[in-house]
Amino acid sequence: MSYKNLEHSTDALIEVRASNLTEAFEVAGKSVIQTIMDDSKIDEKTQKNIVVNGKNLHYLLYNWIEELIILTITDGFATKRFSIVVEKEPFLIKAELFGEQIDIKKHGFKVEIKSPTFHEMEIDEGEEIRLKYLLDL
């Protein structure tokens, strides 16, 4: 279960590898937070529950990433840890997020993510799950 940043000239192109969909979406969420800020300094003071829907796995991944960007950038919530359940019929994620309100001095700020994109998005379900997605910076 890991992610890596792939070569891209202007945006963040990320590849996730995990043993199942739940782990893959958790790691994808972690990659979003770590692109925005240093999550090692986030404390688990507050818990939020969210539900994210999609008409298929690609839309579910897009909507999951978009919701995390909104929670972080717009609502000011810094997520340390996720506990999620991914369902395929219907396509949805039930998530508990643990973290605290953003404190820029404490958490730092690396870069603002404008949005996820469908460009270069790939989801492979084989022996392992592989996600690839582009974050527009």
Tab-separated table of N, CA, C and O in Angstrom, residues 71-127:
chain	number	residue	atom	x	y	z
A	71	LEU	N	-12.839	20.004	1.742
A	71	LEU	CA	-12.721	19.970	3.207
A	71	LEU	C	-11.437	20.635	3.687
A	71	LEU	O	-11.422	21.311	4.713
A	72	THR	N	-10.368	20.464	2.933
A	72	THR	CA	-9.077	21.011	3.347
A	72	THR	C	-8.960	22.498	3.001
A	72	THR	O	-8.743	23.327	3.892
A	73	ILE	N	-9.098	22.823	1.735
A	73	ILE	CA	-8.853	24.194	1.267
A	73	ILE	C	-9.985	25.142	1.668
A	73	ILE	O	-9.743	26.238	2.157
A	74	THR	N	-11.230	24.728	1.457
A	74	THR	CA	-12.369	25.619	1.698
A	74	THR	C	-12.818	25.616	3.153
A	74	THR	O	-13.017	26.671	3.755
A	75	ASP	N	-12.972	24.415	3.735
A	75	ASP	CA	-13.483	24.308	5.101
A	75	ASP	C	-12.384	24.407	6.160
A	75	ASP	O	-12.677	24.558	7.338
A	76	GLY	N	-11.132	24.260	5.746
A	76	GLY	CA	-10.023	24.409	6.684
A	76	GLY	C	-9.846	23.249	7.645
A	76	GLY	O	-9.401	23.431	8.772
A	77	PHE	N	-10.164	22.017	7.191
A	77	PHE	CA	-10.004	20.840	8.044
A	77	PHE	C	-8.782	20.052	7.597
A	77	PHE	O	-8.679	19.636	6.437
A	78	ALA	N	-7.833	19.841	8.503
A	78	ALA	CA	-6.610	19.079	8.225
A	78	ALA	C	-6.823	17.632	8.669
A	78	ALA	O	-6.990	17.365	9.848
A	79	THR	N	-6.824	16.712	7.716
A	79	THR	CA	-7.077	15.298	8.015
A	79	THR	C	-5.778	14.558	8.277
A	79	THR	O	-4.848	14.603	7.477
A	80	LYS	N	-5.728	13.863	9.398
A	80	LYS	CA	-4.573	13.039	9.766
A	80	LYS	C	-4.765	11.592	9.318
A	80	LYS	O	-3.864	10.942	8.828
A	81	ARG	N	-6.009	11.094	9.530
A	81	ARG	CA	-6.273	9.663	9.301
A	81	ARG	C	-7.687	9.481	8.762
A	81	ARG	O	-8.586	10.251	9.077
A	82	PHE	N	-7.849	8.431	7.942
A	82	PHE	CA	-9.141	8.075	7.365
A	82	PHE	C	-9.542	6.686	7.828
A	82	PHE	O	-8.693	5.813	7.964
A	83	SER	N	-10.823	6.479	8.010
A	83	SER	CA	-11.387	5.143	8.152
A	83	SER	C	-12.535	5.088	7.165
A	83	SER	O	-13.539	5.789	7.330
A	84	ILE	N	-12.373	4.303	6.091
A	84	ILE	CA	-13.376	4.330	5.031
A	84	ILE	C	-13.867	2.939	4.665
A	84	ILE	O	-13.197	1.932	4.913
A	85	VAL	N	-15.043	2.936	4.069
A	85	VAL	CA	-15.620	1.740	3.467
A	85	VAL	C	-15.981	2.116	2.038
A	85	VAL	O	-16.663	3.122	1.815
A	86	VAL	N	-15.516	1.330	1.074
A	86	VAL	CA	-15.826	1.568	-0.337
A	86	VAL	C	-16.810	0.494	-0.780
A	86	VAL	O	-16.570	-0.697	-0.574
A	87	GLU	N	-17.916	0.919	-1.368
A	87	GLU	CA	-18.920	-0.007	-1.892
A	87	GLU	C	-19.047	0.198	-3.397
A	87	GLU	O	-18.899	1.314	-3.891
A	88	LYS	N	-19.353	-0.899	-4.101
A	88	LYS	CA	-19.473	-0.828	-5.558
A	88	LYS	C	-20.918	-0.918	-6.043
A	88	LYS	O	-21.186	-0.701	-7.208
A	89	GLU	N	-21.849	-1.271	-5.210
A	89	GLU	CA	-23.260	-1.339	-5.622
A	89	GLU	C	-24.137	-0.735	-4.561
A	89	GLU	O	-24.539	-1.439	-3.632
A	90	PRO	N	-24.481	0.515	-4.548
A	90	PRO	CA	-24.025	1.553	-5.479
A	90	PRO	C	-22.609	2.000	-5.139
A	90	PRO	O	-22.089	1.677	-4.081
A	91	PHE	N	-22.022	2.776	-6.026
A	91	PHE	CA	-20.660	3.256	-5.825
A	91	PHE	C	-20.668	4.381	-4.789
A	91	PHE	O	-21.176	5.467	-5.054
A	92	LEU	N	-20.109	4.089	-3.613
A	92	LEU	CA	-20.046	5.115	-2.578
A	92	LEU	C	-18.938	4.831	-1.589
A	92	LEU	O	-18.454	3.710	-1.476
A	93	ILE	N	-18.552	5.895	-0.900
A	93	ILE	CA	-17.562	5.819	0.176
A	93	ILE	C	-18.198	6.395	1.423
A	93	ILE	O	-18.755	7.493	1.389
A	94	LYS	N	-18.135	5.635	2.502
A	94	LYS	CA	-18.504	6.138	3.825
A	94	LYS	C	-17.191	6.333	4.563
A	94	LYS	O	-16.416	5.394	4.697
A	95	ALA	N	-16.951	7.556	5.014
A	95	ALA	CA	-15.643	7.864	5.591
A	95	ALA	C	-15.755	8.589	6.920
A	95	ALA	O	-16.622	9.440	7.104
A	96	GLU	N	-14.853	8.216	7.832
A	96	GLU	CA	-14.613	8.965	9.059
A	96	GLU	C	-13.244	9.597	8.887
A	96	GLU	O	-12.277	8.915	8.551
A	97	LEU	N	-13.165	10.902	9.098
A	97	LEU	CA	-11.907	11.634	8.983
A	97	LEU	C	-11.544	12.163	10.360
A	97	LEU	O	-12.400	12.704	11.059
A	98	PHE	N	-10.299	11.983	10.726
A	98	PHE	CA	-9.810	12.408	12.026
A	98	PHE	C	-8.727	13.460	11.820
A	98	PHE	O	-7.796	13.243	11.045
A	99	GLY	N	-8.869	14.602	12.483
A	99	GLY	CA	-7.894	15.667	12.318
A	99	GLY	C	-8.235	16.874	13.160
A	99	GLY	O	-8.784	16.743	14.259
A	100	GLU	N	-7.947	18.055	12.627
A	100	GLU	CA	-8.184	19.300	13.351
A	100	GLU	C	-8.296	20.450	12.359
A	100	GLU	O	-7.986	20.297	11.180
A	101	GLN	N	-8.707	21.604	12.859
A	101	GLN	CA	-8.760	22.790	12.017
A	101	GLN	C	-7.338	23.166	11.602
A	101	GLN	O	-6.400	23.031	12.382
A	102	ILE	N	-7.206	23.641	10.391
A	102	ILE	CA	-5.893	23.999	9.863
A	102	ILE	C	-5.316	25.202	10.607
A	102	ILE	O	-6.002	26.187	10.850
A	103	ASP	N	-4.050	25.052	10.945
A	103	ASP	CA	-3.242	26.142	11.493
A	103	ASP	C	-2.017	26.218	10.580
A	103	ASP	O	-1.139	25.353	10.635
A	104	ILE	N	-1.993	27.221	9.712
A	104	ILE	CA	-0.935	27.309	8.700
A	104	ILE	C	0.457	27.326	9.331
A	104	ILE	O	1.384	26.701	8.812
A	105	LYS	N	0.619	27.989	10.468
A	105	LYS	CA	1.932	28.019	11.127
A	105	LYS	C	2.340	26.631	11.595
A	105	LYS	O	3.497	26.249	11.526
A	106	LYS	N	1.389	25.865	12.085
A	106	LYS	CA	1.678	24.525	12.606
A	106	LYS	C	1.818	23.500	11.482
A	106	LYS	O	2.762	22.707	11.469
A	107	HIS	N	0.882	23.498	10.539
A	107	HIS	CA	0.819	22.451	9.514
A	107	HIS	C	1.598	22.774	8.246
A	107	HIS	O	1.866	21.886	7.450
A	108	GLY	N	1.923	24.035	8.046
A	108	GLY	CA	2.583	24.417	6.803
A	108	GLY	C	1.605	24.351	5.642
A	108	GLY	O	0.476	23.886	5.781
A	109	PHE	N	2.015	24.843	4.517
A	109	PHE	CA	1.177	24.812	3.319
A	109	PHE	C	2.099	24.649	2.137
A	109	PHE	O	2.970	25.494	1.903
A	110	LYS	N	1.959	23.553	1.410
A	110	LYS	CA	2.844	23.278	0.287
A	110	LYS	C	2.313	23.888	-1.004
A	110	LYS	O	2.986	24.667	-1.656
A	111	VAL	N	1.098	23.478	-1.384
A	111	VAL	CA	0.538	23.907	-2.661
A	111	VAL	C	-0.979	23.758	-2.609
A	111	VAL	O	-1.500	22.907	-1.890
A	112	GLU	N	-1.663	24.604	-3.367
A	112	GLU	CA	-3.115	24.491	-3.461
A	112	GLU	C	-3.478	23.612	-4.649
A	112	GLU	O	-2.969	23.818	-5.752
A	113	ILE	N	-4.335	22.651	-4.412
A	113	ILE	CA	-4.866	21.815	-5.488
A	113	ILE	C	-6.153	22.472	-5.959
A	113	ILE	O	-7.058	22.713	-5.162
A	114	LYS	N	-6.240	22.774	-7.262
A	114	LYS	CA	-7.458	23.371	-7.810
A	114	LYS	C	-8.560	22.315	-7.907
A	114	LYS	O	-9.693	22.554	-7.510
A	115	SER	N	-8.203	21.155	-8.473
A	115	SER	CA	-9.198	20.094	-8.635
A	115	SER	C	-8.531	18.827	-9.154
A	115	SER	O	-7.435	18.883	-9.715
A	116	PRO	N	-9.216	17.701	-8.993
A	116	PRO	CA	-8.769	16.493	-9.695
A	116	PRO	C	-9.200	16.623	-11.156
A	116	PRO	O	-9.973	17.529	-11.490
A	117	THR	N	-8.691	15.749	-12.006
A	117	THR	CA	-9.136	15.736	-13.402
A	117	THR	C	-9.357	14.289	-13.833
A	117	THR	O	-8.843	13.353	-13.206
A	118	PHE	N	-10.122	14.130	-14.904
A	118	PHE	CA	-10.284	12.794	-15.481
A	118	PHE	C	-9.151	12.481	-16.451
A	118	PHE	O	-8.940	11.330	-16.808
A	119	HIS	N	-8.410	13.516	-16.859
A	119	HIS	CA	-7.287	13.338	-17.775
A	119	HIS	C	-6.233	12.444	-17.115
A	119	HIS	O	-5.815	12.696	-15.989
A	120	GLU	N	-5.831	11.414	-17.794
A	120	GLU	CA	-4.839	10.438	-17.338
A	120	GLU	C	-5.311	9.573	-16.166
A	120	GLU	O	-4.515	8.853	-15.561
A	121	MET	N	-6.601	9.625	-15.804
A	121	MET	CA	-7.104	8.791	-14.713
A	121	MET	C	-7.216	7.343	-15.181
A	121	MET	O	-7.768	7.063	-16.234
A	122	GLU	N	-6.666	6.437	-14.368
A	122	GLU	CA	-6.732	4.991	-14.646
A	122	GLU	C	-7.038	4.258	-13.352
A	122	GLU	O	-6.533	4.627	-12.283
A	123	ILE	N	-7.857	3.217	-13.465
A	123	ILE	CA	-8.130	2.328	-12.333
A	123	ILE	C	-8.016	0.906	-12.845
A	123	ILE	O	-8.752	0.497	-13.738
A	124	ASP	N	-7.058	0.165	-12.300
A	124	ASP	CA	-6.854	-1.233	-12.670
A	124	ASP	C	-7.140	-2.110	-11.463
A	124	ASP	O	-6.549	-1.905	-10.396
A	125	GLU	N	-8.034	-3.064	-11.652
A	125	GLU	CA	-8.361	-4.016	-10.587
A	125	GLU	C	-7.854	-5.386	-11.000
A	125	GLU	O	-8.542	-6.143	-11.656
A	126	GLY	N	-6.644	-5.714	-10.617
A	126	GLY	CA	-6.047	-7.008	-10.904
A	126	GLY	C	-5.678	-7.679	-9.596
A	126	GLY	O	-6.420	-7.607	-8.618
A	127	GLU	N	-4.503	-8.321	-9.563
A	127	GLU	CA	-4.020	-8.910	-8.314
A	127	GLU	C	-3.851	-7.838	-7.253
A	127	GLU	O	-3.974	-8.092	-6.066
